[in-house]
CSV table of C-alpha atoms in Angstrom, one decimal:
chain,number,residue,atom,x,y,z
A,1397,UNK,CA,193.4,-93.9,96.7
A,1398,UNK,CA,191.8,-97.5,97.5
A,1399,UNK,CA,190.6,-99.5,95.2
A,1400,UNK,CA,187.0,-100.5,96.1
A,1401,UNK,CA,186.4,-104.4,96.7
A,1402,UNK,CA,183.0,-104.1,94.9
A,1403,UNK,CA,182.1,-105.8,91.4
A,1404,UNK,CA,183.2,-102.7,89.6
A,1405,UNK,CA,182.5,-102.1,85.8
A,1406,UNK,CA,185.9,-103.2,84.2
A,1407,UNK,CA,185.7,-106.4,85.8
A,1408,UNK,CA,182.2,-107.0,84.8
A,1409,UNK,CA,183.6,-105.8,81.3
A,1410,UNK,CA,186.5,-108.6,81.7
A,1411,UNK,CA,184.4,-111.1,82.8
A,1412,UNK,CA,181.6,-110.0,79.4
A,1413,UNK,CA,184.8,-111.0,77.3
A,1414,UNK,CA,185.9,-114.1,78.5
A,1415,UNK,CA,182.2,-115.5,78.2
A,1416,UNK,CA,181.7,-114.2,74.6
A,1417,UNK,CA,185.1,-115.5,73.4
A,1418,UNK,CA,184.8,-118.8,75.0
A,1419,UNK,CA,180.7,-119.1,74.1
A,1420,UNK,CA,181.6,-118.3,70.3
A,1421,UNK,CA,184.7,-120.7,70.4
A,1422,UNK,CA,182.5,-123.5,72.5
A,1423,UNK,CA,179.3,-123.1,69.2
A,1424,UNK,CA,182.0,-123.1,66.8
A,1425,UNK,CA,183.8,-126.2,68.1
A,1426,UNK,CA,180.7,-127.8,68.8
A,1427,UNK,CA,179.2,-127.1,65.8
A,1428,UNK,CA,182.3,-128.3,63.8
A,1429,UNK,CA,182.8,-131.4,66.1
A,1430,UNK,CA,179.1,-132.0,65.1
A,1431,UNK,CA,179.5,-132.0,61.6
A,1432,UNK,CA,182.6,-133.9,60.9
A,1433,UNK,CA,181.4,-136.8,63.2
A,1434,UNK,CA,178.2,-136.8,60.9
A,1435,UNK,CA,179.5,-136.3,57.9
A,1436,UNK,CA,182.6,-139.2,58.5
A,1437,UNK,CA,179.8,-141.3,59.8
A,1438,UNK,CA,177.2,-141.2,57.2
A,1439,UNK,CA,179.9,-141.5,54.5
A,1440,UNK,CA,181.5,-144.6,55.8
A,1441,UNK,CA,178.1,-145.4,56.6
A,1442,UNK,CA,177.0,-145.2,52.5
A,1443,UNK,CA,180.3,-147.2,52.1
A,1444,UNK,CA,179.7,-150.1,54.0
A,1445,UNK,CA,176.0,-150.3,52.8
A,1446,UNK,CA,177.2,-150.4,49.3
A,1447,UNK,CA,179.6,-152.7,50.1
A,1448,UNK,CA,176.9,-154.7,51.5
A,1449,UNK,CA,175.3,-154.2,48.0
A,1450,UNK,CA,178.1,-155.9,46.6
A,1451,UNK,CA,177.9,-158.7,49.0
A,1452,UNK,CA,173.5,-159.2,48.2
A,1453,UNK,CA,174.6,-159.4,44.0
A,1454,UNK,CA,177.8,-161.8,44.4
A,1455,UNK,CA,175.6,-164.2,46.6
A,1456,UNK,CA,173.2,-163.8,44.0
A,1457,UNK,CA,175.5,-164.6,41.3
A,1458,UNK,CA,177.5,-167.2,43.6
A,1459,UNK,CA,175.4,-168.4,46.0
A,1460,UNK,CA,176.6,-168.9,49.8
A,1461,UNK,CA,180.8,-168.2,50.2
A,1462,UNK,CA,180.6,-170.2,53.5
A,1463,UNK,CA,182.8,-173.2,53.4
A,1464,UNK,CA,181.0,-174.4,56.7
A,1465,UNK,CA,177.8,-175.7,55.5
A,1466,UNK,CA,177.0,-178.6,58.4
A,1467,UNK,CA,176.1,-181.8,56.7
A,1468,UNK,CA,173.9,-180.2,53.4
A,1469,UNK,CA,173.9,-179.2,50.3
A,1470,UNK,CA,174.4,-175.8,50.8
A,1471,UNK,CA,172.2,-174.8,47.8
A,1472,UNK,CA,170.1,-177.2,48.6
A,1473,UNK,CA,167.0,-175.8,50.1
A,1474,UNK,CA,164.7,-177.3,53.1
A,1475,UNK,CA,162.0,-178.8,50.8
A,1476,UNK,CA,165.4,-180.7,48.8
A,1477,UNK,CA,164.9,-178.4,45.7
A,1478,UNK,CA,168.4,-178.2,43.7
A,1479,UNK,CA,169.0,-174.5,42.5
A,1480,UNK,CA,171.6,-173.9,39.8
A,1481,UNK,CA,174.9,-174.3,40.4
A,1482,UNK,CA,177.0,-171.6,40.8
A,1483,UNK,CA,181.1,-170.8,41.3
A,1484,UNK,CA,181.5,-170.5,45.3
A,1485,UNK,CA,184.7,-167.8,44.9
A,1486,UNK,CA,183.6,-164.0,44.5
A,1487,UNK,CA,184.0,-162.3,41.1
A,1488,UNK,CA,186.3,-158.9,42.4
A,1489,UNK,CA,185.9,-157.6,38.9
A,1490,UNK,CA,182.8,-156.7,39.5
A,1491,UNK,CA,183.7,-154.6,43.1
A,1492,UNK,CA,185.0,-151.3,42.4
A,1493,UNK,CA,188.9,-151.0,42.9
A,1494,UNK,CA,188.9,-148.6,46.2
A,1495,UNK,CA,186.4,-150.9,47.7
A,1496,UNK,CA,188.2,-154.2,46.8
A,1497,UNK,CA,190.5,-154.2,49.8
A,1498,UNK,CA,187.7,-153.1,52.3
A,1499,UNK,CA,185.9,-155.4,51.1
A,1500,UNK,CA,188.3,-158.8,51.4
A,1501,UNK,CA,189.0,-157.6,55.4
A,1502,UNK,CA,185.1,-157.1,56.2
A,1503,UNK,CA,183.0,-159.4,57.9
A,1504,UNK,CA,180.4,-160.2,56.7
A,1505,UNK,CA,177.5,-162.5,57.6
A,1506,UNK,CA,174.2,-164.0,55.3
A,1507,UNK,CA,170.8,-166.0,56.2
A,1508,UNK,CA,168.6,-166.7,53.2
A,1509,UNK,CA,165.2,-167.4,54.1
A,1510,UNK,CA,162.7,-169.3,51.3
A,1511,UNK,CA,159.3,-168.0,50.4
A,1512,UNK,CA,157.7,-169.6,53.9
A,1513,UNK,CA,160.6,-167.7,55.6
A,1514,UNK,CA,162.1,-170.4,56.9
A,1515,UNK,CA,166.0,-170.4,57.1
A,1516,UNK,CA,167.9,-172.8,54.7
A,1517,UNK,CA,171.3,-171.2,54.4
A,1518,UNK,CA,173.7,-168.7,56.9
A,1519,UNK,CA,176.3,-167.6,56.0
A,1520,UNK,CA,179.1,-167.4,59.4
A,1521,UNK,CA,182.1,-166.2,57.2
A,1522,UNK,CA,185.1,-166.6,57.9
A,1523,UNK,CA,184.8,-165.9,62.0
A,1524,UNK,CA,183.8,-167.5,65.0
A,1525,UNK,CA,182.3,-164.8,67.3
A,1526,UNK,CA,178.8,-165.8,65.8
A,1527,UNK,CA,177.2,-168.9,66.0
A,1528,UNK,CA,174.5,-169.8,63.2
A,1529,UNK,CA,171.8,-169.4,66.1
A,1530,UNK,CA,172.6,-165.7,67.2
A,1531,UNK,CA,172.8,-164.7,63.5
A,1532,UNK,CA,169.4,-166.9,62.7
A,1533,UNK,CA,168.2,-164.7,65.0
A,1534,UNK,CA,169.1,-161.5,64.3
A,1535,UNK,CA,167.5,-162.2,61.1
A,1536,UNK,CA,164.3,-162.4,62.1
A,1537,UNK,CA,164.4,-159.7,64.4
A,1538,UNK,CA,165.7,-157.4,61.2
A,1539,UNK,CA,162.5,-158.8,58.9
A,1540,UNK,CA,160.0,-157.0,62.2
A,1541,UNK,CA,161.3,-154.0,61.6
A,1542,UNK,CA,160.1,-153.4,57.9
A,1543,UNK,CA,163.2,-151.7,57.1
A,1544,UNK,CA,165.4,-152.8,54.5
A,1545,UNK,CA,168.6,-151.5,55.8
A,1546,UNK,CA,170.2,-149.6,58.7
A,1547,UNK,CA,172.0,-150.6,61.9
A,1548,UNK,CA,170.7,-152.7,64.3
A,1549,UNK,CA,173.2,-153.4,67.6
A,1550,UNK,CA,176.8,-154.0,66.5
A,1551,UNK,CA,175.6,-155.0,62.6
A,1552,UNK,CA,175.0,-152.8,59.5
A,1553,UNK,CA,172.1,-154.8,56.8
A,1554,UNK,CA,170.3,-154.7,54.1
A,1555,UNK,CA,167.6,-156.8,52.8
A,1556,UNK,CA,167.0,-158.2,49.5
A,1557,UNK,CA,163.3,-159.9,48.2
A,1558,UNK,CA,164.4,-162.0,45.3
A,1559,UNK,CA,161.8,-164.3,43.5
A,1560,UNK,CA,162.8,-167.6,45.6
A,1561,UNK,CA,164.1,-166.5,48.4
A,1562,UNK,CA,165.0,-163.4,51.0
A,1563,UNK,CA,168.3,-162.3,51.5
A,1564,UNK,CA,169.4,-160.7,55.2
A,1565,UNK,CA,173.1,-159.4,54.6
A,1566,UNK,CA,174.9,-158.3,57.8
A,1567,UNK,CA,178.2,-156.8,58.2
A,1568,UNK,CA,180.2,-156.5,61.5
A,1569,UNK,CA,180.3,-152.4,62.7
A,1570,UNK,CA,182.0,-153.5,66.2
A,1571,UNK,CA,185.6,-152.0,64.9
A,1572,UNK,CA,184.1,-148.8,63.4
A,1573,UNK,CA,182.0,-148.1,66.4
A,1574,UNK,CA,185.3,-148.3,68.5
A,1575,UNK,CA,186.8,-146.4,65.9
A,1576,UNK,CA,184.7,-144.0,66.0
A,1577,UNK,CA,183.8,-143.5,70.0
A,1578,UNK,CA,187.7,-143.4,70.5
A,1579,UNK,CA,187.7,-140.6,68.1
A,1580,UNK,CA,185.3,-138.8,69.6
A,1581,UNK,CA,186.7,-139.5,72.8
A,1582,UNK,CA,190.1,-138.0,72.2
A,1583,UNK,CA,188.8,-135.2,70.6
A,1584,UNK,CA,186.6,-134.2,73.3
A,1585,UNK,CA,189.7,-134.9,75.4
A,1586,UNK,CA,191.6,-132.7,72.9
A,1587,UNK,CA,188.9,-130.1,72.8
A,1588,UNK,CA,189.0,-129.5,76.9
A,1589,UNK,CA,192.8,-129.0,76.8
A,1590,UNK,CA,191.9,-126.3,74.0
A,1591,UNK,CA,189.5,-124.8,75.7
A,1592,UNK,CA,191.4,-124.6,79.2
A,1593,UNK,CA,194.3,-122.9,77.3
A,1594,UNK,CA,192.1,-120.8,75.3
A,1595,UNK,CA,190.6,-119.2,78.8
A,1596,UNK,CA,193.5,-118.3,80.2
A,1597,UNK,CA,194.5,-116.7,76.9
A,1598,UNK,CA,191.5,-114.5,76.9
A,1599,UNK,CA,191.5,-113.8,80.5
A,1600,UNK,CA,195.0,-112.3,79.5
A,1601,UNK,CA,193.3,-110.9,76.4
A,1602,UNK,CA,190.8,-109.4,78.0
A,1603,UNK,CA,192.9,-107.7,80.5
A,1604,UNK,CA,195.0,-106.1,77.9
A,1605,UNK,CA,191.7,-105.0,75.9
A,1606,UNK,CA,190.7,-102.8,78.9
A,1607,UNK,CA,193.8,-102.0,80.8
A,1608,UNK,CA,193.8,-98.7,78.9
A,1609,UNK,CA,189.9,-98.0,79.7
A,1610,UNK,CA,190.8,-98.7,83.2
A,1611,UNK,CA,193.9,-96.3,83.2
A,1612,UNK,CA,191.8,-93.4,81.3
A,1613,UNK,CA,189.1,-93.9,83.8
A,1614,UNK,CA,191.5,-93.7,86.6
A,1615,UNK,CA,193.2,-90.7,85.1
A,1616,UNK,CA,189.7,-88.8,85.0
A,1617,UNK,CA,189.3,-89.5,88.5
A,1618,UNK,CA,192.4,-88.6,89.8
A,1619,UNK,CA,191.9,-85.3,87.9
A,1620,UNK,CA,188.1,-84.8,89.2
A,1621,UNK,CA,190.0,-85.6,93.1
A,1622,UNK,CA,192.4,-83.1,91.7
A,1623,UNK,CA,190.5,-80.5,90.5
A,1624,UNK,CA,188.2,-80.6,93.2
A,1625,UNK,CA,190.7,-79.9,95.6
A,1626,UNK,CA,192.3,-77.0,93.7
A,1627,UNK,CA,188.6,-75.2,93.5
A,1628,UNK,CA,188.0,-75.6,96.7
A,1629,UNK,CA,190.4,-72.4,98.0
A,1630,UNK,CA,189.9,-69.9,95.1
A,1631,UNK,CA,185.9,-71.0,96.0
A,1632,UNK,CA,186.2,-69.9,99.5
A,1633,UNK,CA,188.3,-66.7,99.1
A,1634,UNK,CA,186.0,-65.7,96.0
A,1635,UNK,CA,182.9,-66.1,99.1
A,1636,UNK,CA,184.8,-64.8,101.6
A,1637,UNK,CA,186.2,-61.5,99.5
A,1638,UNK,CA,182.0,-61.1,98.7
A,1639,UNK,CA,181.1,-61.3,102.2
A,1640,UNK,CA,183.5,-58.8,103.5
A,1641,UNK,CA,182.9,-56.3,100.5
A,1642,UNK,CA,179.0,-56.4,101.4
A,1643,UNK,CA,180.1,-55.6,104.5
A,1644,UNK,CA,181.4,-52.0,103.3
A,1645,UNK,CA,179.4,-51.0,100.4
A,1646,UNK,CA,175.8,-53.1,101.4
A,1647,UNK,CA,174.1,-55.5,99.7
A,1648,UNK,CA,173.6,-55.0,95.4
A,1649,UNK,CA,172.7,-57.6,92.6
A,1650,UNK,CA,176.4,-57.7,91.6
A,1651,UNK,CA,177.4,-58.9,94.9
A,1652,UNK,CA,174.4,-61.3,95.1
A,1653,UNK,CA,175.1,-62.9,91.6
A,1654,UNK,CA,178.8,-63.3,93.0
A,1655,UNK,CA,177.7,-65.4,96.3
A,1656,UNK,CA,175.0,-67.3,94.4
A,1657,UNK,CA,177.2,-68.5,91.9
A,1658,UNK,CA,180.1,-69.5,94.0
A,1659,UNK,CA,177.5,-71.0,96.1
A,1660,UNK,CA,176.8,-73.2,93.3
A,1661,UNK,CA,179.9,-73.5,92.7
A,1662,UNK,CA,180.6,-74.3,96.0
A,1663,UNK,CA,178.5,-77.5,96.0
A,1664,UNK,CA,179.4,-79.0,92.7
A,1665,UNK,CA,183.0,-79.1,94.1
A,1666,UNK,CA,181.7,-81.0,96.9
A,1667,UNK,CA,179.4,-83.4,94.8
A,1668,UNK,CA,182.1,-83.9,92.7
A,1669,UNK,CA,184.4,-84.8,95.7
A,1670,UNK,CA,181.7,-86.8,97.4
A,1671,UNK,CA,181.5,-89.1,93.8
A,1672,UNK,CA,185.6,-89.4,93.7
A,1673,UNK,CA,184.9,-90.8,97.6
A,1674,UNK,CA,182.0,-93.0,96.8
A,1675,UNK,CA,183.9,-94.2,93.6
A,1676,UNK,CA,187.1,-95.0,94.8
A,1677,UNK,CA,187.4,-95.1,98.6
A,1678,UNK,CA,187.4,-97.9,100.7
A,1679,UNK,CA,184.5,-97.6,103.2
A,1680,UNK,CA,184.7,-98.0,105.9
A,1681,UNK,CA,181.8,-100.6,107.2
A,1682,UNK,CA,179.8,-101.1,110.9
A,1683,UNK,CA,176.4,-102.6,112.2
A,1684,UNK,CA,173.8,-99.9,112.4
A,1685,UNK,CA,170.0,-99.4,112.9
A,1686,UNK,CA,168.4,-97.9,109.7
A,1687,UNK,CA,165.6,-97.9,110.9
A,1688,UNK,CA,166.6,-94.5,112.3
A,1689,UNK,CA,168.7,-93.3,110.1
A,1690,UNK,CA,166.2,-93.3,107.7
A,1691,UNK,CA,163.7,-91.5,109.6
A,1692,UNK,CA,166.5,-89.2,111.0
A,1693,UNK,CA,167.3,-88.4,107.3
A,1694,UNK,CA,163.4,-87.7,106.2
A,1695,UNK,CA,162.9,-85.1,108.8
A,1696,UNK,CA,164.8,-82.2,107.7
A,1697,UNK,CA,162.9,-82.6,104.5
A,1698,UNK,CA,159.8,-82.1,106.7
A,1699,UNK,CA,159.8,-78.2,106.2
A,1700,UNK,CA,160.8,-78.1,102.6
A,1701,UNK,CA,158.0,-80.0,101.7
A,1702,UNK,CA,155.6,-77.8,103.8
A,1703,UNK,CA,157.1,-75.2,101.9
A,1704,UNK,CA,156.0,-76.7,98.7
A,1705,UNK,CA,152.6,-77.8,100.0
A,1706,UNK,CA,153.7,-81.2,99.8
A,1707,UNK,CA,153.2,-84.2,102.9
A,1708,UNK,CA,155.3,-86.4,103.8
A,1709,UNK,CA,153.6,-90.3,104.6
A,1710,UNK,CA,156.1,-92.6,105.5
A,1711,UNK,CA,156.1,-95.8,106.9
A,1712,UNK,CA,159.7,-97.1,108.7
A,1713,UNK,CA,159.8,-100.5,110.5
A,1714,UNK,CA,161.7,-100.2,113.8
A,1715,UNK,CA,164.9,-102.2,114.0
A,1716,UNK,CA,165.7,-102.7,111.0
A,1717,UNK,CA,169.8,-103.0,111.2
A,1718,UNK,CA,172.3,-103.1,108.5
A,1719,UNK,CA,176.3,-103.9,107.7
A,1720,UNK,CA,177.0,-100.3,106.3
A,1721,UNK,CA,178.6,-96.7,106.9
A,1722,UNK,CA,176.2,-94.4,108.6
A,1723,UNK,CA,177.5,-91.0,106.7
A,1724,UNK,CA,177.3,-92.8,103.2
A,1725,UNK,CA,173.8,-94.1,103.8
A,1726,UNK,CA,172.6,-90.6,105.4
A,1727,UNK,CA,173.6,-89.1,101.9
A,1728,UNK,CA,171.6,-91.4,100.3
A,1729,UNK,CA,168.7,-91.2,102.1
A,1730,UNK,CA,168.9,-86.9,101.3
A,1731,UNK,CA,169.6,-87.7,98.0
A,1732,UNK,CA,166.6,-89.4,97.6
A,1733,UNK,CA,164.4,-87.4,99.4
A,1734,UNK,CA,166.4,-83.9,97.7
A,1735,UNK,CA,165.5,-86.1,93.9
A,1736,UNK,CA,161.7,-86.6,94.8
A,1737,UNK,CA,161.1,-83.2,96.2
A,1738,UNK,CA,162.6,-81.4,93.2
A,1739,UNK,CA,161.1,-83.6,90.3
A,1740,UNK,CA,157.3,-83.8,91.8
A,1741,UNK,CA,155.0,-82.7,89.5
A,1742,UNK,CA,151.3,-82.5,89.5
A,1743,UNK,CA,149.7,-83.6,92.9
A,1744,UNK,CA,150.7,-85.6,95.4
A,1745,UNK,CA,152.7,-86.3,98.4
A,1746,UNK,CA,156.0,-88.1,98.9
A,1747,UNK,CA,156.0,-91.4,100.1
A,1748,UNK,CA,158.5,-93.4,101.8
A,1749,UNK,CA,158.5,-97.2,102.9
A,1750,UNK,CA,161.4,-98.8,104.5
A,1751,UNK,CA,160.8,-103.1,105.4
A,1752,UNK,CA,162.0,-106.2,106.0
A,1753,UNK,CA,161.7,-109.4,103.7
A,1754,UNK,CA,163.1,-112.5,102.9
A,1755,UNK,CA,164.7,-111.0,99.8
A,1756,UNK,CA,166.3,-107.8,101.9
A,1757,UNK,CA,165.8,-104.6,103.3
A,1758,UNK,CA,163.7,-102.7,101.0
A,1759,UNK,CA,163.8,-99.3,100.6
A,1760,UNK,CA,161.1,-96.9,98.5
A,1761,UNK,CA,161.1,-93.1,97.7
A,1762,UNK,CA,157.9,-92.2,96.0
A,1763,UNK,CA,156.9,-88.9,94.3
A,1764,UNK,CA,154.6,-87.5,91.7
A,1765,UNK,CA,155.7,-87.1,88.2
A,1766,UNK,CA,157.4,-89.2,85.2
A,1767,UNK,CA,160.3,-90.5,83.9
A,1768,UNK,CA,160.7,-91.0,79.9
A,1769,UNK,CA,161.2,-94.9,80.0
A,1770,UNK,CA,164.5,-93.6,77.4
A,1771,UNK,CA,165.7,-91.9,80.3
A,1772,UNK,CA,165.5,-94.3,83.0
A,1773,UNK,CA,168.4,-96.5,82.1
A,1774,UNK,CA,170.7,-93.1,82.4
A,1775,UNK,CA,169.3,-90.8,85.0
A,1776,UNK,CA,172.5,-92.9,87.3
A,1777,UNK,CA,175.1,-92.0,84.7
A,1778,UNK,CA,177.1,-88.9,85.9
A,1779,UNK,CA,176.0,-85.7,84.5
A,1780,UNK,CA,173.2,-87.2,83.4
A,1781,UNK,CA,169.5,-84.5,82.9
A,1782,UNK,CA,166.6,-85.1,81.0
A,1783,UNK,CA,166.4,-82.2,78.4
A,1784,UNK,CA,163.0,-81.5,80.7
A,1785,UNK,CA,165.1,-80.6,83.7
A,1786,UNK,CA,168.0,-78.6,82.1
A,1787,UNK,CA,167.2,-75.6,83.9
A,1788,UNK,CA,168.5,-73.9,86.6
A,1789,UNK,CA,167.4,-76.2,89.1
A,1790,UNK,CA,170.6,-76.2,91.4
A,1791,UNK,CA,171.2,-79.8,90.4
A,1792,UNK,CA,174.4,-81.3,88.1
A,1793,UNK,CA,173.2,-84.7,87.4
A,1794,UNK,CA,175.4,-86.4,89.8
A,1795,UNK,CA,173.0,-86.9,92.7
A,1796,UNK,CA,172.0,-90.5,91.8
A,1797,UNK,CA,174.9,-91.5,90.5
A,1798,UNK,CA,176.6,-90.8,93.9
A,1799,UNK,CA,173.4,-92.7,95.7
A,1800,UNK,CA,174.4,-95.4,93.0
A,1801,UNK,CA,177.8,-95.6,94.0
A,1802,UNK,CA,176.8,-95.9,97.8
A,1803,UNK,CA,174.3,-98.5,97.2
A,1804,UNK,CA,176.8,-100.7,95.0
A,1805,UNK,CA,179.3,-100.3,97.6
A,1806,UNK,CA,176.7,-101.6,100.2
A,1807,UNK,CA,176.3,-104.6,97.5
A,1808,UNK,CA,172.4,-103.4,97.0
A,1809,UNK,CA,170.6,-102.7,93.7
A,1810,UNK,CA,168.3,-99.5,92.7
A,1811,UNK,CA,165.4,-99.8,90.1
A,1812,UNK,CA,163.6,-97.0,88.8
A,1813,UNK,CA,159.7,-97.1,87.7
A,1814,UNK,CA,156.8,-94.7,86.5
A,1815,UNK,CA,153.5,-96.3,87.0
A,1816,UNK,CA,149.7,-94.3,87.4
A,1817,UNK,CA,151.6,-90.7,88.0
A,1818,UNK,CA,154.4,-92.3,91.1
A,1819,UNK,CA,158.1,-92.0,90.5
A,1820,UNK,CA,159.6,-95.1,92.4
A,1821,UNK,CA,163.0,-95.6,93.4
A,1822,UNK,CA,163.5,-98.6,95.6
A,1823,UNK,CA,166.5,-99.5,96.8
A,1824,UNK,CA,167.4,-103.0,98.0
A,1825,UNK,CA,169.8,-104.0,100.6
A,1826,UNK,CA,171.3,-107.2,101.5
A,1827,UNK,CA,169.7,-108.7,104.7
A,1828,UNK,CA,172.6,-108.9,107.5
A,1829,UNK,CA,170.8,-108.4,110.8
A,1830,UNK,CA,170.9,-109.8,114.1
A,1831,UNK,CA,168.5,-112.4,116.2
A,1832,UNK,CA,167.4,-109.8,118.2
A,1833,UNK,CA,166.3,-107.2,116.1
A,1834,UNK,CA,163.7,-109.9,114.5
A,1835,UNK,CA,161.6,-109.6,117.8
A,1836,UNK,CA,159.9,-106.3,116.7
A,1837,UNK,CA,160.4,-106.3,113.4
A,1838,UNK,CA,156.7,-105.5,112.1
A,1839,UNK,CA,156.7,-102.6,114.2
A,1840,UNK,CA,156.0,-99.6,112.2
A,1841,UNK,CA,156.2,-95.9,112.7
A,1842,UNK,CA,153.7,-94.3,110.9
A,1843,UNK,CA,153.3,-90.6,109.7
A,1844,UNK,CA,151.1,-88.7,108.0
């Protein structure tokens, strides 16, 4: 047998797996990459702000470190007033021990402002990227923003009111930034590479994880193809071997129940068959008007329905032409029509519409009756009947999943609805046609 080229269920299957294994691993990663970026960031964020802490007390207790204090007195404010004086070198006993080497390498910068906020001392560190001017400024940018620390461009601050003056501490965040992006950077970098290896693993995974459905579900079609075949000869001779004995002792209910049930018998071997074909046969594929196959298919079903005092309305726009195989898309059409004439209930007549729109060929079967909206999502599956319609109807639940085999195969959809007493089934094809079949295309044979 040929494998079909459709989408078919195992690879949808494969294709389910890879996305949930890769969408888990991508939230997970994320998620994780997320957190340890905030949490590394807000803890050496608290670090460097308590660090800046230390910086606010020892200027308190020590006035400006800055040996660059350009012609003043640098605790000499504008207005000439002397404050105390005070050691210019840092008391480290009073910095905690891990923060005492972090400390001694950071940057930091100072401007005290007095109580009419105007500058009289900045401190530059030990540095040059900064001139007094650029961090004179930044100061008075920081006291707008009525915040009395964060970050603000490459600088982390914190300001202090004291009784004579206000305090804006800066510290440089240029290298931790860096730091920080670079890390992100290569782990994002790393993260890719993880996740490219990690996708081909669980395209291999997943291939494994359904190999064996695939071979069980290849198995039970071999043995339907098999089995099929086998039936078909003890089928015949069992209705041939009836036929001839009727022949010589007449017609009786024995011989009767014997034909009828290998009639039926008969034509669940070939549905059976027909679903192995649809299933796993390549099809073979040519342009054709469905316009009239459609309405070649309905009118068979003519006299049936007369029989069950049933009409027939159908609408069928002329030219309609499609990419497909003429025997498979008959079947479906007498599928169809053989499913709405055997489940009407109630009143009504059937109803089919065959068009043309952007979207595709549309396709719709209508007769009266209902679905359970339970059952609607299974009436396709094979062997598939409604505990309403286990009776002896003549019918093994494989109809529609044959029709859904062709339809797939012919890359359409089916859909199934029950709305004010109509069972729908519309079917929805592709549109593949030619130029010149859109010159009549809203022509419409109409019959009633």
């Amino acid at each position: 047998m040929n494998k079909k080229q459709y989408y078919s269920v195992f690879q949808r299957s494969r294709h389910q797996i890879v996305a949930v294994v890769m969408t888990i691993f991508l939230l997970v990663f994320t998620v994780t990459l997320a957190a340890i970026y905030i949490i590394s960031y807000q803890e050496l964020y608290q670090k460097n702000l308590d660090m800046l802490e230390i910086y606010s007390n020892q200027y308190q207790k020590n006035g400006n470190p800055s040996q660059n204090r350009k012609n003043r007195n640098p605790n000499q404010n504008r207005h000439g007033e002397q404050p105390p004086q005070r050691d210019s070198s840092f008391n480290q006993d009073d910095m905690p021990e891990q923060n005492s080497t972090r400390y001694l390498l950071a940057s930091f910068y100072s401007v005290a402002l007095d109580a009419e906020g105007q500058p009289f001392s900045v401190d530059l560190g030990n540095g040059t990227l900064y001139t007094e001017s650029q961090i004179t400024e930044v100061a008075e940018q920081l006291l707008d923003i009525n915040r009395t620390q964060g970050t603000y461009g490459n600088f982390i601050y914190s300001i202090r009111h004291e009784e004579t003056y206000t305090l804006i501490a800066l510290m440089d965040n240029t290298l931790i930034s860096d730091s920080f992006t670079a890390l992100f950077r290569n782990t994002l970098l790393l993260g890719a590479m993880m996740v490219a290896v990690l996708f081909l693993c669980t395209i291999a995974l997943a291939r494994w994880i359904i190999r064996p459905l695939e071979e069980s579900d290849r198995r039970q079609r071999q043995f339907i193809s098999d089995a099929g075949h086998e039936l078909k000869t003890p089928v015949s001779v069992v209705e041939a071997n009836a036929e001839l004995l009727e022949r010589e002792i007449g017609t009786n209910k024995w011989l009767n129940n014997i034909r009828s049930e290998s009639n039926r018998m008969a034509e669940l071997v070939s549905e059976l068959l027909t679903l192995v074909r649809t299933e796993c046969e390549a099809t073979q594929m040519e342009p054709l008007d469905l316009s009239r196959l459609v309405l070649g298919g309905i009118l068979p079903f003519e006299s049936v329905a007369f029989e069950m005092e049933r009409k027939l309305e159908y609408q069928i726009e002329e030219n309609i032409t499609i990419y497909g195989n003429p025997s498979q898309l008959s079947r479906l059409v007498s599928i169809l029509m053989d499913n709405a004439l055997s489940h009407s209930a109630g009143t009504g007549d059937i109803t089919i519409h065959l068009h043309q729109e952007k979207a595709g060929i549309i396709l719709t079967i209508s007769n009266p009756g209902f679905i359970p909206e339970q059952d609607r999502s299974e009436i396709f599956v094979r062997f598939f009947r409604s505990d309403a319609n286990r009776s002896d109807t003549g019918h093994y639940g494989l109809g529609l999943t044959i029709a859904k085999n062709i339809i797939t195969e012919h890359q359409g959809e089916i859909q199934v609805s029950c709305l004010e007493g109509q069972v729908s089934f519309l079917v929805r094809f592709p549109r593949k046609e030619k130029s010149s079949s859109r010159k009549s295309r809203r022509k419409l044979t109409t019959l009633h």
